[in-house]
Amino acid sequence: MAPQLAWLGLGNMGRGMCKNLVEKGNLDKPLILYNRTKARSDELAEKISSDVGSGKTKVVETINEAAKEADIILMCLGDDAAVNSAVDKILEEDVTGKLIVDCSTVHPDTTNALEKRITSKGADFVGMPVFGAPAMADNGQLVCVIAGKASAVEKVKPYASGVMGRANIEYPDQPAGNATLLKVIGNTFILNMISQLSEGHVLAEKSGLGVENLHAFITTMFPGPYSMYSQRFLAGDYYQRDEPLFHIDLAKKDARHARSLADKSGASVKMLALAQERLDVVKEELGDKGDIPSIYGVVRKESGLPFKNKA
């Protein structure tokens, strides 16, 4: 018998990950869905029912219900406080023999503390943050970083590469926090890439090369994330979305975690400091509509251009 799975948190990433769990995870029981706003659980359940058939999901109204029924509890939540709050609720139930998997991007100290709390209650715990945009979550193309006790890592692997993701980075028998440590460091690559890409676009525009000519170079030399973000710049997508793909508050939270790690370890992160300043300006300009590629608009303003590249 396959284990009973439950999923907590249906944001931009969680919805796609759940869809792939249902479609490719070989589940023999409905996937239990919980979201703080129940309407989002109902919407996803209805969509999955329409796409792959009825009876594939079960919506619950409390975390306690999900924890009580599930053998494996996965969560993808917005920040450290939300994860800790969810775990508080989970641990109100008997979790002996269960596996709790956190796919959220949180500080590694948070992950390591969770591992101690959860394993002391007789459950297993795995840190499994993921790399990839919401479209990659929808298409099952995420990269899953998995750390924790080796036997626990093995339990979650059937739902990672080939189901929710295209590849795993595995740290068996390493602290669960090593997964979120990599995720926080990796996210600085993305943040700095967008900052550098923004500067390149602005320089191409102001020097007379032209952004279309630069984009042709980017797509040839750096296909993948560089090309994708470059296209979002050109289309004005960086300020036009009502629901950002990578919300500015989450980007600021990830940058704070990286800065905390750097300060604690004595590492130099000068590029991160500049990117953080730009994230602050994004928040001022766009508020809750701010997205991580909105940094492009900030660099435009720094260079005497309008924040928006289209009238």
PDB file of C-alpha atoms in Angstrom:
ATOM      1  CA  MET A   1       0.000   0.000   0.000  1.00  0.00           C
ATOM      2  CA  ALA A   2       1.315   3.428  -0.925  1.00  0.00           C
ATOM      3  CA  PRO A   3       1.487   5.925   1.952  1.00  0.00           C
ATOM      4  CA  GLN A   4      -1.177   8.559   2.481  1.00  0.00           C
ATOM      5  CA  LEU A   5       0.172  11.967   1.472  1.00  0.00           C
ATOM      6  CA  ALA A   6      -0.942  15.398   2.636  1.00  0.00           C
ATOM      7  CA  TRP A   7       0.118  18.785   1.274  1.00  0.00           C
ATOM      8  CA  LEU A   8       0.114  22.066   3.208  1.00  0.00           C
ATOM      9  CA  GLY A   9       0.338  25.371   1.324  1.00  0.00           C
ATOM     10  CA  LEU A  10      -0.984  26.081  -2.160  1.00  0.00           C
ATOM     11  CA  GLY A  11       0.954  29.088  -3.382  1.00  0.00           C
ATOM     12  CA  ASN A  12       2.432  29.508  -6.864  1.00  0.00           C
ATOM     13  CA  MET A  13       4.788  26.577  -6.347  1.00  0.00           C
ATOM     14  CA  GLY A  14       2.613  24.277  -4.247  1.00  0.00           C
ATOM     15  CA  ARG A  15      -0.230  24.105  -6.753  1.00  0.00           C
ATOM     16  CA  GLY A  16       1.981  22.791  -9.533  1.00  0.00           C
ATOM     17  CA  MET A  17       3.783  20.380  -7.241  1.00  0.00           C
ATOM     18  CA  CYS A  18       0.459  18.928  -6.091  1.00  0.00           C
ATOM     19  CA  LYS A  19      -0.742  18.550  -9.666  1.00  0.00           C
ATOM     20  CA  ASN A  20       2.312  16.460 -10.517  1.00  0.00           C
ATOM     21  CA  LEU A  21       2.035  14.398  -7.341  1.00  0.00           C
ATOM     22  CA  VAL A  22      -1.483  13.414  -8.358  1.00  0.00           C
ATOM     23  CA  GLU A  23      -0.647  12.824 -12.015  1.00  0.00           C
ATOM     24  CA  LYS A  24       2.676  10.995 -11.645  1.00  0.00           C
ATOM     25  CA  GLY A  25       3.114  10.019  -7.998  1.00  0.00           C
ATOM     26  CA  ASN A  26       1.405   6.605  -8.150  1.00  0.00           C
ATOM     27  CA  LEU A  27      -0.850   7.541  -5.271  1.00  0.00           C
ATOM     28  CA  ASP A  28      -3.519   5.001  -4.359  1.00  0.00           C
ATOM     29  CA  LYS A  29      -5.296   7.405  -2.003  1.00  0.00           C
ATOM     30  CA  PRO A  30      -6.538  10.954  -2.558  1.00  0.00           C
ATOM     31  CA  LEU A  31      -3.934  13.640  -1.907  1.00  0.00           C
ATOM     32  CA  ILE A  32      -5.020  15.594   1.186  1.00  0.00           C
ATOM     33  CA  LEU A  33      -4.951  19.343   0.552  1.00  0.00           C
ATOM     34  CA  TYR A  34      -4.768  22.109   3.127  1.00  0.00           C
ATOM     35  CA  ASN A  35      -4.417  25.838   2.583  1.00  0.00           C
ATOM     36  CA  ARG A  36      -5.003  28.672   5.031  1.00  0.00           C
ATOM     37  CA  THR A  37      -7.542  30.070   2.552  1.00  0.00           C
ATOM     38  CA  LYS A  38      -9.743  27.044   1.882  1.00  0.00           C
ATOM     39  CA  ALA A  39     -11.059  28.460  -1.389  1.00  0.00           C
ATOM     40  CA  ARG A  40      -7.649  27.871  -2.938  1.00  0.00           C
ATOM     41  CA  SER A  41      -7.769  24.191  -1.905  1.00  0.00           C
ATOM     42  CA  ASP A  42     -11.250  23.898  -3.405  1.00  0.00           C
ATOM     43  CA  GLU A  43     -10.118  25.525  -6.653  1.00  0.00           C
ATOM     44  CA  LEU A  44      -7.150  23.191  -7.034  1.00  0.00           C
ATOM     45  CA  ALA A  45      -9.241  20.138  -6.189  1.00  0.00           C
ATOM     46  CA  GLU A  46     -11.766  21.150  -8.836  1.00  0.00           C
ATOM     47  CA  LYS A  47      -9.048  21.701 -11.438  1.00  0.00           C
ATOM     48  CA  ILE A  48      -7.409  18.349 -10.729  1.00  0.00           C
ATOM     49  CA  SER A  49     -10.803  16.658 -10.894  1.00  0.00           C
ATOM     50  CA  SER A  50     -11.415  18.270 -14.278  1.00  0.00           C
ATOM     51  CA  ASP A  51      -7.967  17.361 -15.624  1.00  0.00           C
ATOM     52  CA  VAL A  52      -7.371  13.834 -14.312  1.00  0.00           C
ATOM     53  CA  GLY A  53     -10.658  12.627 -12.827  1.00  0.00           C
ATOM     54  CA  SER A  54     -12.605  12.874  -9.596  1.00  0.00           C
ATOM     55  CA  GLY A  55     -11.582  11.431  -6.247  1.00  0.00           C
ATOM     56  CA  LYS A  56      -7.904  12.338  -6.597  1.00  0.00           C
ATOM     57  CA  THR A  57      -7.829  14.891  -3.778  1.00  0.00           C
ATOM     58  CA  LYS A  58      -9.429  15.499  -0.406  1.00  0.00           C
ATOM     59  CA  VAL A  59      -9.720  19.008   1.042  1.00  0.00           C
ATOM     60  CA  VAL A  60      -9.429  19.451   4.819  1.00  0.00           C
ATOM     61  CA  GLU A  61     -10.013  22.567   6.895  1.00  0.00           C
ATOM     62  CA  THR A  62      -7.260  22.199   9.491  1.00  0.00           C
ATOM     63  CA  ILE A  63      -3.631  21.175   9.648  1.00  0.00           C
ATOM     64  CA  ASN A  64      -4.532  18.810  12.471  1.00  0.00           C
ATOM     65  CA  GLU A  65      -6.856  16.856  10.171  1.00  0.00           C
ATOM     66  CA  ALA A  66      -4.122  16.526   7.576  1.00  0.00           C
ATOM     67  CA  ALA A  67      -1.514  15.472  10.129  1.00  0.00           C
ATOM     68  CA  LYS A  68      -3.803  12.918  11.729  1.00  0.00           C
ATOM     69  CA  GLU A  69      -4.618  11.140   8.469  1.00  0.00           C
ATOM     70  CA  ALA A  70      -1.327  11.337   6.566  1.00  0.00           C
ATOM     71  CA  ASP A  71       1.773   9.152   6.624  1.00  0.00           C
ATOM     72  CA  ILE A  72       3.837  11.735   4.726  1.00  0.00           C
ATOM     73  CA  ILE A  73       3.138  15.435   5.261  1.00  0.00           C
ATOM     74  CA  LEU A  74       4.684  17.843   2.752  1.00  0.00           C
ATOM     75  CA  MET A  75       4.535  21.602   3.102  1.00  0.00           C
ATOM     76  CA  CYS A  76       5.540  24.591   1.013  1.00  0.00           C
ATOM     77  CA  LEU A  77       4.911  27.784   2.959  1.00  0.00           C
ATOM     78  CA  GLY A  78       5.947  31.407   2.668  1.00  0.00           C
ATOM     79  CA  ASP A  79       8.344  31.985   5.530  1.00  0.00           C
ATOM     80  CA  ASP A  80       9.905  30.661   8.720  1.00  0.00           C
ATOM     81  CA  ALA A  81       7.047  31.808  10.946  1.00  0.00           C
ATOM     82  CA  ALA A  82       4.460  30.023   8.803  1.00  0.00           C
ATOM     83  CA  VAL A  83       6.504  26.813   8.793  1.00  0.00           C
ATOM     84  CA  ASN A  84       7.011  26.875  12.557  1.00  0.00           C
ATOM     85  CA  SER A  85       3.318  27.543  13.117  1.00  0.00           C
ATOM     86  CA  ALA A  86       2.340  24.633  10.872  1.00  0.00           C
ATOM     87  CA  VAL A  87       4.731  22.289  12.658  1.00  0.00           C
ATOM     88  CA  ASP A  88       3.284  23.375  16.009  1.00  0.00           C
ATOM     89  CA  LYS A  89      -0.102  22.156  14.772  1.00  0.00           C
ATOM     90  CA  ILE A  90       1.292  18.949  13.290  1.00  0.00           C
ATOM     91  CA  LEU A  91       2.980  18.056  16.567  1.00  0.00           C
ATOM     92  CA  GLU A  92      -0.291  18.346  18.436  1.00  0.00           C
ATOM     93  CA  GLU A  93      -1.042  14.960  16.843  1.00  0.00           C
ATOM     94  CA  ASP A  94       0.736  11.641  17.324  1.00  0.00           C
ATOM     95  CA  VAL A  95       3.376  11.717  14.574  1.00  0.00           C
ATOM     96  CA  THR A  96       5.195   8.514  15.492  1.00  0.00           C
ATOM     97  CA  GLY A  97       6.441   6.849  12.310  1.00  0.00           C
ATOM     98  CA  LYS A  98       5.338   9.699  10.045  1.00  0.00           C
ATOM     99  CA  LEU A  99       7.543  11.658   7.645  1.00  0.00           C
ATOM    100  CA  ILE A 100       7.397  15.462   7.501  1.00  0.00           C
ATOM    101  CA  VAL A 101       8.928  17.126   4.432  1.00  0.00           C
ATOM    102  CA  ASP A 102       9.497  20.869   4.225  1.00  0.00           C
ATOM    103  CA  CYS A 103       9.773  22.279   0.696  1.00  0.00           C
ATOM    104  CA  SER A 104       9.792  25.895   1.926  1.00  0.00           C
ATOM    105  CA  THR A 105      12.724  28.290   1.638  1.00  0.00           C
ATOM    106  CA  VAL A 106      13.647  29.090   5.235  1.00  0.00           C
ATOM    107  CA  HIS A 107      16.803  29.811   7.196  1.00  0.00           C
ATOM    108  CA  PRO A 108      18.882  26.636   7.680  1.00  0.00           C
ATOM    109  CA  ASP A 109      18.857  27.234  11.445  1.00  0.00           C
ATOM    110  CA  THR A 110      15.055  26.974  11.263  1.00  0.00           C
ATOM    111  CA  THR A 111      15.325  23.700   9.342  1.00  0.00           C
ATOM    112  CA  ASN A 112      17.822  22.184  11.770  1.00  0.00           C
ATOM    113  CA  ALA A 113      15.680  23.195  14.750  1.00  0.00           C
ATOM    114  CA  LEU A 114      12.632  21.613  13.106  1.00  0.00           C
ATOM    115  CA  GLU A 115      14.566  18.411  12.528  1.00  0.00           C
ATOM    116  CA  LYS A 116      15.379  18.168  16.239  1.00  0.00           C
ATOM    117  CA  ARG A 117      11.815  18.924  17.338  1.00  0.00           C
ATOM    118  CA  ILE A 118      10.186  16.525  14.918  1.00  0.00           C
ATOM    119  CA  THR A 119      12.548  13.576  15.343  1.00  0.00           C
ATOM    120  CA  SER A 120      12.241  13.904  19.127  1.00  0.00           C
ATOM    121  CA  LYS A 121       8.525  13.137  18.657  1.00  0.00           C
ATOM    122  CA  GLY A 122       9.252   9.896  16.803  1.00  0.00           C
ATOM    123  CA  ALA A 123       8.792  11.179  13.248  1.00  0.00           C
ATOM    124  CA  ASP A 124      11.269  11.544  10.401  1.00  0.00           C
ATOM    125  CA  PHE A 125      12.055  14.904   8.835  1.00  0.00           C
ATOM    126  CA  VAL A 126      13.520  15.935   5.488  1.00  0.00           C
ATOM    127  CA  GLY A 127      14.395  19.365   4.198  1.00  0.00           C
ATOM    128  CA  MET A 128      13.478  19.513   0.508  1.00  0.00           C
ATOM    129  CA  PRO A 129      13.434  23.042  -0.919  1.00  0.00           C
ATOM    130  CA  VAL A 130      13.221  23.274  -4.690  1.00  0.00           C
ATOM    131  CA  PHE A 131      14.788  25.375  -7.420  1.00  0.00           C
ATOM    132  CA  GLY A 132      12.605  26.576 -10.262  1.00  0.00           C
ATOM    133  CA  ALA A 133       9.881  29.013 -11.251  1.00  0.00           C
ATOM    134  CA  PRO A 134       6.138  28.291 -10.999  1.00  0.00           C
ATOM    135  CA  ALA A 135       6.046  27.186 -14.651  1.00  0.00           C
ATOM    136  CA  MET A 136       8.686  24.575 -13.809  1.00  0.00           C
ATOM    137  CA  ALA A 137       6.577  23.434 -10.858  1.00  0.00           C
ATOM    138  CA  ASP A 138       3.600  23.047 -13.205  1.00  0.00           C
ATOM    139  CA  ASN A 139       5.689  21.018 -15.665  1.00  0.00           C
ATOM    140  CA  GLY A 140       7.449  18.838 -13.084  1.00  0.00           C
ATOM    141  CA  GLN A 141      10.842  20.335 -13.936  1.00  0.00           C
ATOM    142  CA  LEU A 142      12.010  21.463 -10.505  1.00  0.00           C
ATOM    143  CA  VAL A 143      15.364  20.584  -8.953  1.00  0.00           C
ATOM    144  CA  CYS A 144      14.742  19.053  -5.518  1.00  0.00           C
ATOM    145  CA  VAL A 145      17.388  19.418  -2.799  1.00  0.00           C
ATOM    146  CA  ILE A 146      16.926  16.649  -0.239  1.00  0.00           C
ATOM    147  CA  ALA A 147      18.728  16.380   3.104  1.00  0.00           C
ATOM    148  CA  GLY A 148      18.178  14.416   6.282  1.00  0.00           C
ATOM    149  CA  LYS A 149      18.519  10.876   7.574  1.00  0.00           C
ATOM    150  CA  ALA A 150      19.285   8.572   4.636  1.00  0.00           C
ATOM    151  CA  SER A 151      16.271   6.327   5.235  1.00  0.00           C
ATOM    152  CA  ALA A 152      13.997   9.371   5.322  1.00  0.00           C
ATOM    153  CA  VAL A 153      15.526  10.738   2.121  1.00  0.00           C
ATOM    154  CA  GLU A 154      14.752   7.426   0.435  1.00  0.00           C
ATOM    155  CA  LYS A 155      11.096   7.695   1.473  1.00  0.00           C
ATOM    156  CA  VAL A 156      10.633  11.045  -0.283  1.00  0.00           C
ATOM    157  CA  LYS A 157      12.637  10.322  -3.452  1.00  0.00           C
ATOM    158  CA  PRO A 158       9.746   8.529  -5.232  1.00  0.00           C
ATOM    159  CA  TYR A 159       7.920  11.887  -5.273  1.00  0.00           C
ATOM    160  CA  ALA A 160      10.865  14.084  -6.285  1.00  0.00           C
ATOM    161  CA  SER A 161      12.771  13.484  -9.543  1.00  0.00           C
ATOM    162  CA  GLY A 162      10.413  12.115 -12.191  1.00  0.00           C
ATOM    163  CA  VAL A 163       7.322  13.424 -10.404  1.00  0.00           C
ATOM    164  CA  MET A 164       7.683  16.959  -9.054  1.00  0.00           C
ATOM    165  CA  GLY A 165      11.156  17.511 -10.451  1.00  0.00           C
ATOM    166  CA  ARG A 166      13.637  16.734 -13.197  1.00  0.00           C
ATOM    167  CA  ALA A 167      16.602  16.114 -10.882  1.00  0.00           C
ATOM    168  CA  ASN A 168      17.579  15.672  -7.252  1.00  0.00           C
ATOM    169  CA  ILE A 169      20.529  17.023  -5.292  1.00  0.00           C
ATOM    170  CA  GLU A 170      20.815  14.623  -2.376  1.00  0.00           C
ATOM    171  CA  TYR A 171      22.553  15.037   0.980  1.00  0.00           C
ATOM    172  CA  PRO A 172      21.720  11.779   2.824  1.00  0.00           C
ATOM    173  CA  ASP A 173      22.790  11.561   6.459  1.00  0.00           C
ATOM    174  CA  GLN A 174      23.569  15.271   6.502  1.00  0.00           C
ATOM    175  CA  PRO A 175      21.692  17.853   8.578  1.00  0.00           C
ATOM    176  CA  ALA A 176      18.362  18.725   6.999  1.00  0.00           C
ATOM    177  CA  GLY A 177      19.456  22.366   7.141  1.00  0.00           C
ATOM    178  CA  ASN A 178      22.088  21.711   4.471  1.00  0.00           C
ATOM    179  CA  ALA A 179      19.243  21.604   1.945  1.00  0.00           C
ATOM    180  CA  THR A 180      17.984  25.060   2.876  1.00  0.00           C
ATOM    181  CA  LEU A 181      21.556  26.319   3.176  1.00  0.00           C
ATOM    182  CA  LEU A 182      22.090  25.430  -0.470  1.00  0.00           C
ATOM    183  CA  LYS A 183      18.723  26.934  -1.387  1.00  0.00           C
ATOM    184  CA  VAL A 184      19.485  30.268   0.272  1.00  0.00           C
ATOM    185  CA  ILE A 185      22.931  30.454  -1.338  1.00  0.00           C
ATOM    186  CA  GLY A 186      21.501  29.363  -4.691  1.00  0.00           C
ATOM    187  CA  ASN A 187      18.879  32.078  -4.563  1.00  0.00           C
ATOM    188  CA  THR A 188      21.630  34.694  -4.326  1.00  0.00           C
ATOM    189  CA  PHE A 189      22.819  33.457  -7.733  1.00  0.00           C
ATOM    190  CA  ILE A 190      19.362  34.163  -9.144  1.00  0.00           C
ATOM    191  CA  LEU A 191      19.125  37.553  -7.464  1.00  0.00           C
ATOM    192  CA  ASN A 192      22.577  38.656  -8.624  1.00  0.00           C
ATOM    193  CA  MET A 193      21.927  37.274 -12.120  1.00  0.00           C
ATOM    194  CA  ILE A 194      18.819  39.447 -12.454  1.00  0.00           C
ATOM    195  CA  SER A 195      20.703  42.496 -11.172  1.00  0.00           C
ATOM    196  CA  GLN A 196      23.540  41.947 -13.670  1.00  0.00           C
ATOM    197  CA  LEU A 197      21.132  41.176 -16.493  1.00  0.00           C
ATOM    198  CA  SER A 198      19.262  44.399 -15.733  1.00  0.00           C
ATOM    199  CA  GLU A 199      22.475  46.399 -15.951  1.00  0.00           C
ATOM    200  CA  GLY A 200      23.303  44.756 -19.285  1.00  0.00           C
ATOM    201  CA  HIS A 201      19.891  45.604 -20.725  1.00  0.00           C
ATOM    202  CA  VAL A 202      20.125  49.213 -19.612  1.00  0.00           C
ATOM    203  CA  LEU A 203      23.668  49.572 -20.941  1.00  0.00           C
ATOM    204  CA  ALA A 204      22.604  48.099 -24.283  1.00  0.00           C
ATOM    205  CA  GLU A 205      19.706  50.558 -24.493  1.00  0.00           C
ATOM    206  CA  LYS A 206      21.679  53.647 -23.502  1.00  0.00           C
ATOM    207  CA  SER A 207      24.809  52.842 -25.532  1.00  0.00           C
ATOM    208  CA  GLY A 208      22.873  52.324 -28.754  1.00  0.00           C
ATOM    209  CA  LEU A 209      23.313  48.548 -29.155  1.00  0.00           C
ATOM    210  CA  GLY A 210      19.638  47.997 -28.411  1.00  0.00           C
ATOM    211  CA  VAL A 211      17.961  45.517 -26.118  1.00  0.00           C
ATOM    212  CA  GLU A 212      16.792  43.254 -28.955  1.00  0.00           C
ATOM    213  CA  ASN A 213      20.389  42.789 -30.103  1.00  0.00           C
ATOM    214  CA  LEU A 214      21.433  42.018 -26.532  1.00  0.00           C
ATOM    215  CA  HIS A 215      18.559  39.562 -26.156  1.00  0.00           C
ATOM    216  CA  ALA A 216      19.745  37.671 -29.260  1.00  0.00           C
ATOM    217  CA  PHE A 217      23.160  37.301 -27.612  1.00  0.00           C
ATOM    218  CA  ILE A 218      21.642  36.174 -24.320  1.00  0.00           C
ATOM    219  CA  THR A 219      19.439  33.510 -25.894  1.00  0.00           C
ATOM    220  CA  THR A 220      22.418  32.164 -27.855  1.00  0.00           C
ATOM    221  CA  MET A 221      25.001  32.199 -25.080  1.00  0.00           C
ATOM    222  CA  PHE A 222      22.875  31.734 -21.954  1.00  0.00           C
ATOM    223  CA  PRO A 223      19.684  29.798 -22.727  1.00  0.00           C
ATOM    224  CA  GLY A 224      17.509  29.029 -19.716  1.00  0.00           C
ATOM    225  CA  PRO A 225      16.977  31.452 -16.833  1.00  0.00           C
ATOM    226  CA  TYR A 226      18.964  34.309 -18.412  1.00  0.00           C
ATOM    227  CA  SER A 227      16.927  34.105 -21.592  1.00  0.00           C
ATOM    228  CA  MET A 228      13.643  33.768 -19.705  1.00  0.00           C
ATOM    229  CA  TYR A 229      14.236  36.827 -17.535  1.00  0.00           C
ATOM    230  CA  SER A 230      15.516  38.812 -20.512  1.00  0.00           C
ATOM    231  CA  GLN A 231      12.260  38.096 -22.322  1.00  0.00           C
ATOM    232  CA  ARG A 232      10.257  39.193 -19.277  1.00  0.00           C
ATOM    233  CA  PHE A 233      12.144  42.487 -19.322  1.00  0.00           C
ATOM    234  CA  LEU A 234      11.405  43.055 -22.999  1.00  0.00           C
ATOM    235  CA  ALA A 235       7.708  42.260 -22.599  1.00  0.00           C
ATOM    236  CA  GLY A 236       7.254  44.561 -19.606  1.00  0.00           C
ATOM    237  CA  ASP A 237       6.169  41.545 -17.609  1.00  0.00           C
ATOM    238  CA  TYR A 238       8.332  42.712 -14.707  1.00  0.00           C
ATOM    239  CA  TYR A 239       5.722  45.299 -13.667  1.00  0.00           C
ATOM    240  CA  GLN A 240       2.495  44.168 -15.333  1.00  0.00           C
ATOM    241  CA  ARG A 241       1.583  41.060 -13.322  1.00  0.00           C
ATOM    242  CA  ASP A 242      -1.226  41.242 -10.763  1.00  0.00           C
ATOM    243  CA  GLU A 243       0.179  38.153  -9.028  1.00  0.00           C
ATOM    244  CA  PRO A 244       3.995  38.091  -9.089  1.00  0.00           C
ATOM    245  CA  LEU A 245       5.744  34.802  -9.780  1.00  0.00           C
ATOM    246  CA  PHE A 246       8.431  35.475  -7.150  1.00  0.00           C
ATOM    247  CA  HIS A 247       6.866  37.911  -4.691  1.00  0.00           C
ATOM    248  CA  ILE A 248       9.118  40.762  -3.628  1.00  0.00           C
ATOM    249  CA  ASP A 249       8.606  40.022   0.078  1.00  0.00           C
ATOM    250  CA  LEU A 250       9.812  36.452  -0.419  1.00  0.00           C
ATOM    251  CA  ALA A 251      12.847  37.686  -2.342  1.00  0.00           C
ATOM    252  CA  LYS A 252      13.640  40.138   0.466  1.00  0.00           C
ATOM    253  CA  LYS A 253      13.239  37.344   3.042  1.00  0.00           C
ATOM    254  CA  ASP A 254      15.621  35.058   1.142  1.00  0.00           C
ATOM    255  CA  ALA A 255      18.158  37.880   0.815  1.00  0.00           C
ATOM    256  CA  ARG A 256      17.968  38.559   4.555  1.00  0.00           C
ATOM    257  CA  HIS A 257      18.654  34.895   5.267  1.00  0.00           C
ATOM    258  CA  ALA A 258      21.670  34.953   2.945  1.00  0.00           C
ATOM    259  CA  ARG A 259      22.959  38.143   4.547  1.00  0.00           C
ATOM    260  CA  SER A 260      22.544  36.602   8.002  1.00  0.00           C
ATOM    261  CA  LEU A 261      24.574  33.567   6.953  1.00  0.00           C
ATOM    262  CA  ALA A 262      27.268  35.773   5.449  1.00  0.00           C
ATOM    263  CA  ASP A 263      27.489  37.965   8.543  1.00  0.00           C
ATOM    264  CA  LYS A 264      27.682  34.921  10.810  1.00  0.00           C
ATOM    265  CA  SER A 265      30.389  33.222   8.758  1.00  0.00           C
ATOM    266  CA  GLY A 266      32.382  36.323   7.794  1.00  0.00           C
ATOM    267  CA  ALA A 267      31.775  35.992   4.034  1.00  0.00           C
ATOM    268  CA  SER A 268      31.842  39.001   1.697  1.00  0.00           C
ATOM    269  CA  VAL A 269      28.557  39.470  -0.204  1.00  0.00           C
ATOM    270  CA  LYS A 270      28.874  42.939  -1.755  1.00  0.00           C
ATOM    271  CA  MET A 271      26.741  42.070  -4.795  1.00  0.00           C
ATOM    272  CA  LEU A 272      24.001  40.794  -2.490  1.00  0.00           C
ATOM    273  CA  ALA A 273      24.019  44.088  -0.589  1.00  0.00           C
ATOM    274  CA  LEU A 274      23.431  46.023  -3.829  1.00  0.00           C
ATOM    275  CA  ALA A 275      20.654  43.658  -4.881  1.00  0.00           C
ATOM    276  CA  GLN A 276      18.999  44.107  -1.474  1.00  0.00           C
ATOM    277  CA  GLU A 277      18.972  47.879  -1.958  1.00  0.00           C
ATOM    278  CA  ARG A 278      17.286  47.376  -5.305  1.00  0.00           C
ATOM    279  CA  LEU A 279      14.686  45.039  -3.822  1.00  0.00           C
ATOM    280  CA  ASP A 280      13.777  47.779  -1.343  1.00  0.00           C
ATOM    281  CA  VAL A 281      13.139  50.180  -4.237  1.00  0.00           C
ATOM    282  CA  VAL A 282      10.993  47.560  -6.018  1.00  0.00           C
ATOM    283  CA  LYS A 283       8.828  47.375  -2.904  1.00  0.00           C
ATOM    284  CA  GLU A 284       8.479  51.162  -2.875  1.00  0.00           C
ATOM    285  CA  GLU A 285       7.539  51.260  -6.572  1.00  0.00           C
ATOM    286  CA  LEU A 286       5.186  48.293  -6.883  1.00  0.00           C
ATOM    287  CA  GLY A 287       4.210  47.212  -3.384  1.00  0.00           C
ATOM    288  CA  ASP A 288       2.673  43.721  -3.356  1.00  0.00           C
ATOM    289  CA  LYS A 289       2.894  43.538  -7.150  1.00  0.00           C
ATOM    290  CA  GLY A 290       6.675  43.626  -6.969  1.00  0.00           C
ATOM    291  CA  ASP A 291       8.436  40.653  -8.539  1.00  0.00           C
ATOM    292  CA  ILE A 292      12.100  39.713  -8.474  1.00  0.00           C
ATOM    293  CA  PRO A 293      12.701  40.779 -12.130  1.00  0.00           C
ATOM    294  CA  SER A 294      11.263  44.190 -11.219  1.00  0.00           C
ATOM    295  CA  ILE A 295      14.879  44.987 -10.310  1.00  0.00           C
ATOM    296  CA  TYR A 296      15.169  45.859 -14.007  1.00  0.00           C
ATOM    297  CA  GLY A 297      12.906  48.854 -13.446  1.00  0.00           C
ATOM    298  CA  VAL A 298      15.093  49.992 -10.546  1.00  0.00           C
ATOM    299  CA  VAL A 299      18.264  49.840 -12.655  1.00  0.00           C
ATOM    300  CA  ARG A 300      16.450  51.791 -15.366  1.00  0.00           C
ATOM    301  CA  LYS A 301      15.637  54.520 -12.830  1.00  0.00           C
ATOM    302  CA  GLU A 302      19.241  54.558 -11.588  1.00  0.00           C
ATOM    303  CA  SER A 303      20.250  55.258 -15.193  1.00  0.00           C
ATOM    304  CA  GLY A 304      17.765  58.046 -15.850  1.00  0.00           C
ATOM    305  CA  LEU A 305      15.164  55.931 -17.661  1.00  0.00           C
ATOM    306  CA  PRO A 306      11.521  55.392 -16.651  1.00  0.00           C
ATOM    307  CA  PHE A 307      10.868  52.417 -14.352  1.00  0.00           C
ATOM    308  CA  LYS A 308       8.462  51.018 -16.978  1.00  0.00           C
ATOM    309  CA  ASN A 309       9.898  50.243 -20.401  1.00  0.00           C
ATOM    310  CA  LYS A 310       6.542  50.521 -22.169  1.00  0.00           C
ATOM    311  CA  ALA A 311       4.134  53.456 -22.226  1.00  0.00           C
TER     312      ALA A 311
END
